[in-house]
Every structure is written in structure tokens, then in C-alpha cells.
Coordinates of N, CA and C in Angstrom, one line a residue:
M1 N 33.0 21.3 -14.2 CA 33.1 19.8 -14.2 C 32.6 19.3 -12.9
I2 N 33.1 19.8 -11.8 CA 32.7 19.3 -10.5 C 31.2 19.6 -10.3
D3 N 30.7 20.8 -10.8 CA 29.3 21.1 -10.6 C 28.4 20.1 -11.4
E4 N 28.9 19.7 -12.6 CA 28.1 18.8 -13.4 C 28.0 17.4 -12.7
I5 N 29.1 17.0 -12.1 CA 29.1 15.7 -11.4 C 28.2 15.8 -10.2
F6 N 28.3 16.9 -9.4 CA 27.4 17.1 -8.3 C 26.0 17.1 -8.7
D7 N 25.7 17.8 -9.7 CA 24.3 17.9 -10.2 C 23.7 16.6 -10.6
R8 N 24.6 15.8 -11.3 CA 24.2 14.5 -11.8 C 23.9 13.6 -10.6
N9 N 24.7 13.6 -9.6 CA 24.5 12.8 -8.4 C 23.3 13.3 -7.6
Y10 N 23.1 14.6 -7.5 CA 22.0 15.2 -6.8 C 20.7 14.8 -7.5
Q11 N 20.6 14.8 -8.8 CA 19.4 14.5 -9.5 C 19.1 13.0 -9.4
A12 N 20.1 12.2 -9.4 CA 19.9 10.7 -9.2 C 19.4 10.4 -7.8
G13 N 20.0 11.1 -6.8 CA 19.5 10.9 -5.4 C 18.1 11.4 -5.2
R14 N 17.7 12.5 -5.8 CA 16.3 13.0 -5.8 C 15.4 12.0 -6.4
A15 N 15.8 11.5 -7.6 CA 14.9 10.5 -8.2 C 14.7 9.2 -7.4
D16 N 15.8 8.8 -6.7 CA 15.6 7.6 -5.8 C 14.8 7.9 -4.6
L17 N 14.9 9.1 -4.1 CA 14.1 9.5 -2.9 C 12.7 9.6 -3.3
N18 N 12.4 10.2 -4.4 CA 11.0 10.4 -4.9 C 10.4 9.0 -5.2
A19 N 11.1 8.1 -5.8 CA 10.6 6.7 -6.0 C 10.3 6.0 -4.7
G20 N 11.2 6.2 -3.8 CA 11.0 5.5 -2.5 C 9.8 6.1 -1.7
I21 N 9.6 7.4 -1.8 CA 8.4 8.0 -1.2 C 7.1 7.5 -1.9
G22 N 7.2 7.4 -3.2 CA 6.0 6.9 -4.0 C 5.7 5.5 -3.6
R23 N 6.7 4.6 -3.5 CA 6.5 3.2 -3.1 C 5.9 3.2 -1.7
A24 N 6.4 4.0 -0.8 CA 5.9 4.0 0.6 C 4.4 4.4 0.7
F25 N 4.0 5.4 0.0 CA 2.6 5.8 -0.1 C 1.7 4.8 -0.7
H26 N 2.2 4.1 -1.7 CA 1.5 3.1 -2.4 C 1.2 1.9 -1.4
R27 N 2.3 1.5 -0.7 CA 2.1 0.4 0.2 C 1.2 0.8 1.4
L28 N 1.3 2.0 1.8 CA 0.4 2.5 2.9 C -1.0 2.5 2.4
G29 N -1.2 3.0 1.3 CA -2.6 3.1 0.7 C -3.2 1.7 0.5
S30 N -2.4 0.7 0.0 CA -2.8 -0.6 -0.1 C -3.2 -1.3 1.2
G31 N -2.4 -1.1 2.2 CA -2.6 -1.6 3.5 C -3.9 -1.1 4.1
I32 N -4.1 0.2 4.0 CA -5.3 0.9 4.5 C -6.6 0.4 3.7
G33 N -6.4 0.2 2.4 CA -7.5 -0.3 1.6 C -7.9 -1.7 2.0
K34 N -6.9 -2.6 2.2 CA -7.2 -3.9 2.6 C -7.8 -4.0 4.0
S35 N -7.4 -3.1 4.9 CA -8.0 -3.1 6.2 C -9.4 -2.7 6.1
F36 N -9.7 -1.7 5.3 CA -11.1 -1.3 5.2 C -12.0 -2.4 4.6
K37 N -11.4 -3.1 3.6 CA -12.2 -4.2 3.0 C -12.5 -5.3 4.0
V38 N -11.5 -5.6 4.9 CA -11.7 -6.6 5.9 C -12.8 -6.1 6.9
L39 N -12.7 -4.9 7.3 CA -13.7 -4.3 8.3 C -15.1 -4.3 7.7
H40 N -15.1 -4.0 6.4 CA -16.4 -4.0 5.7 C -17.0 -5.4 5.7
N41 N -16.2 -6.4 5.4 CA -16.7 -7.8 5.4 C -17.1 -8.2 6.8
I42 N -16.4 -7.9 7.8 CA -16.7 -8.2 9.2 C -18.1 -7.6 9.5
Q43 N -18.2 -6.3 9.2 CA -19.4 -5.6 9.6 C -20.7 -6.0 8.8
W44 N -20.6 -6.3 7.5 CA -21.8 -6.4 6.7 C -22.0 -7.9 6.1
N45 N -21.1 -8.8 6.2 CA -21.3 -10.1 5.7 C -21.9 -11.0 6.8
A46 N -23.1 -11.5 6.6 CA -23.7 -12.3 7.6 C -23.1 -13.7 7.6
P47 N -22.8 -14.3 8.8 CA -22.2 -15.6 8.9 C -23.1 -16.7 8.3
W48 N -24.4 -16.5 8.2 CA -25.2 -17.6 7.7 C -25.3 -17.6 6.2
N49 N -24.6 -16.6 5.5 CA -24.5 -16.6 4.0 C -23.4 -17.4 3.5
G50 N -22.5 -17.9 4.3 CA -21.3 -18.6 3.9 C -21.6 -20.0 3.4
N51 N -20.6 -20.7 3.0 CA -20.7 -22.1 2.5 C -21.2 -23.0 3.6
S52 N -22.1 -23.9 3.3 CA -22.6 -24.8 4.3 C -21.5 -25.9 4.7
R53 N -20.5 -26.1 3.8 CA -19.4 -27.0 4.1 C -18.6 -26.5 5.3
N54 N -18.6 -25.2 5.5 CA -17.7 -24.6 6.6 C -18.5 -24.5 7.9
A55 N -19.8 -24.9 7.9 CA -20.6 -24.8 9.1 C -20.1 -25.9 10.1
Q56 N -20.0 -25.5 11.4 CA -19.6 -26.4 12.4 C -20.8 -26.6 13.4
C57 N -21.0 -27.8 13.7 CA -22.0 -28.1 14.7 C -21.4 -28.1 16.1
G58 N -22.1 -27.6 17.0 CA -21.5 -27.7 18.4 C -22.0 -26.7 19.2

């Protein structure tokens, strides 16, 4: 009886741990992907290709 309760709690704890690790890796991957997208835009998008409304004289 005690072993069954322990096993049930252990399995629930492992499931929570695995879900937390999965969420952490997903958030980390998303952050890295967004960072690379921003760096790509900075490196390869020419400023003169933007909207003419956003151009500033000065």
C-alpha cells in the first residue's frame, strides 16, 4: 500500500519535472530563434527599403 502511494507520487513528480523541462527548452529555443531573426534583420535589411513615412530628415 505504501509502495503504491510512493510510486504514484513519484510518477506524478516525474511528469511535472519532465513538463517543466520541456517548457524551459521550448522557451529557450523560442528566445534564441527570435534573437537570430532580429540579428538577421539588422544584418540584411537595408534601411532605405523601409516605408517612406518613417524617414526622418535631418
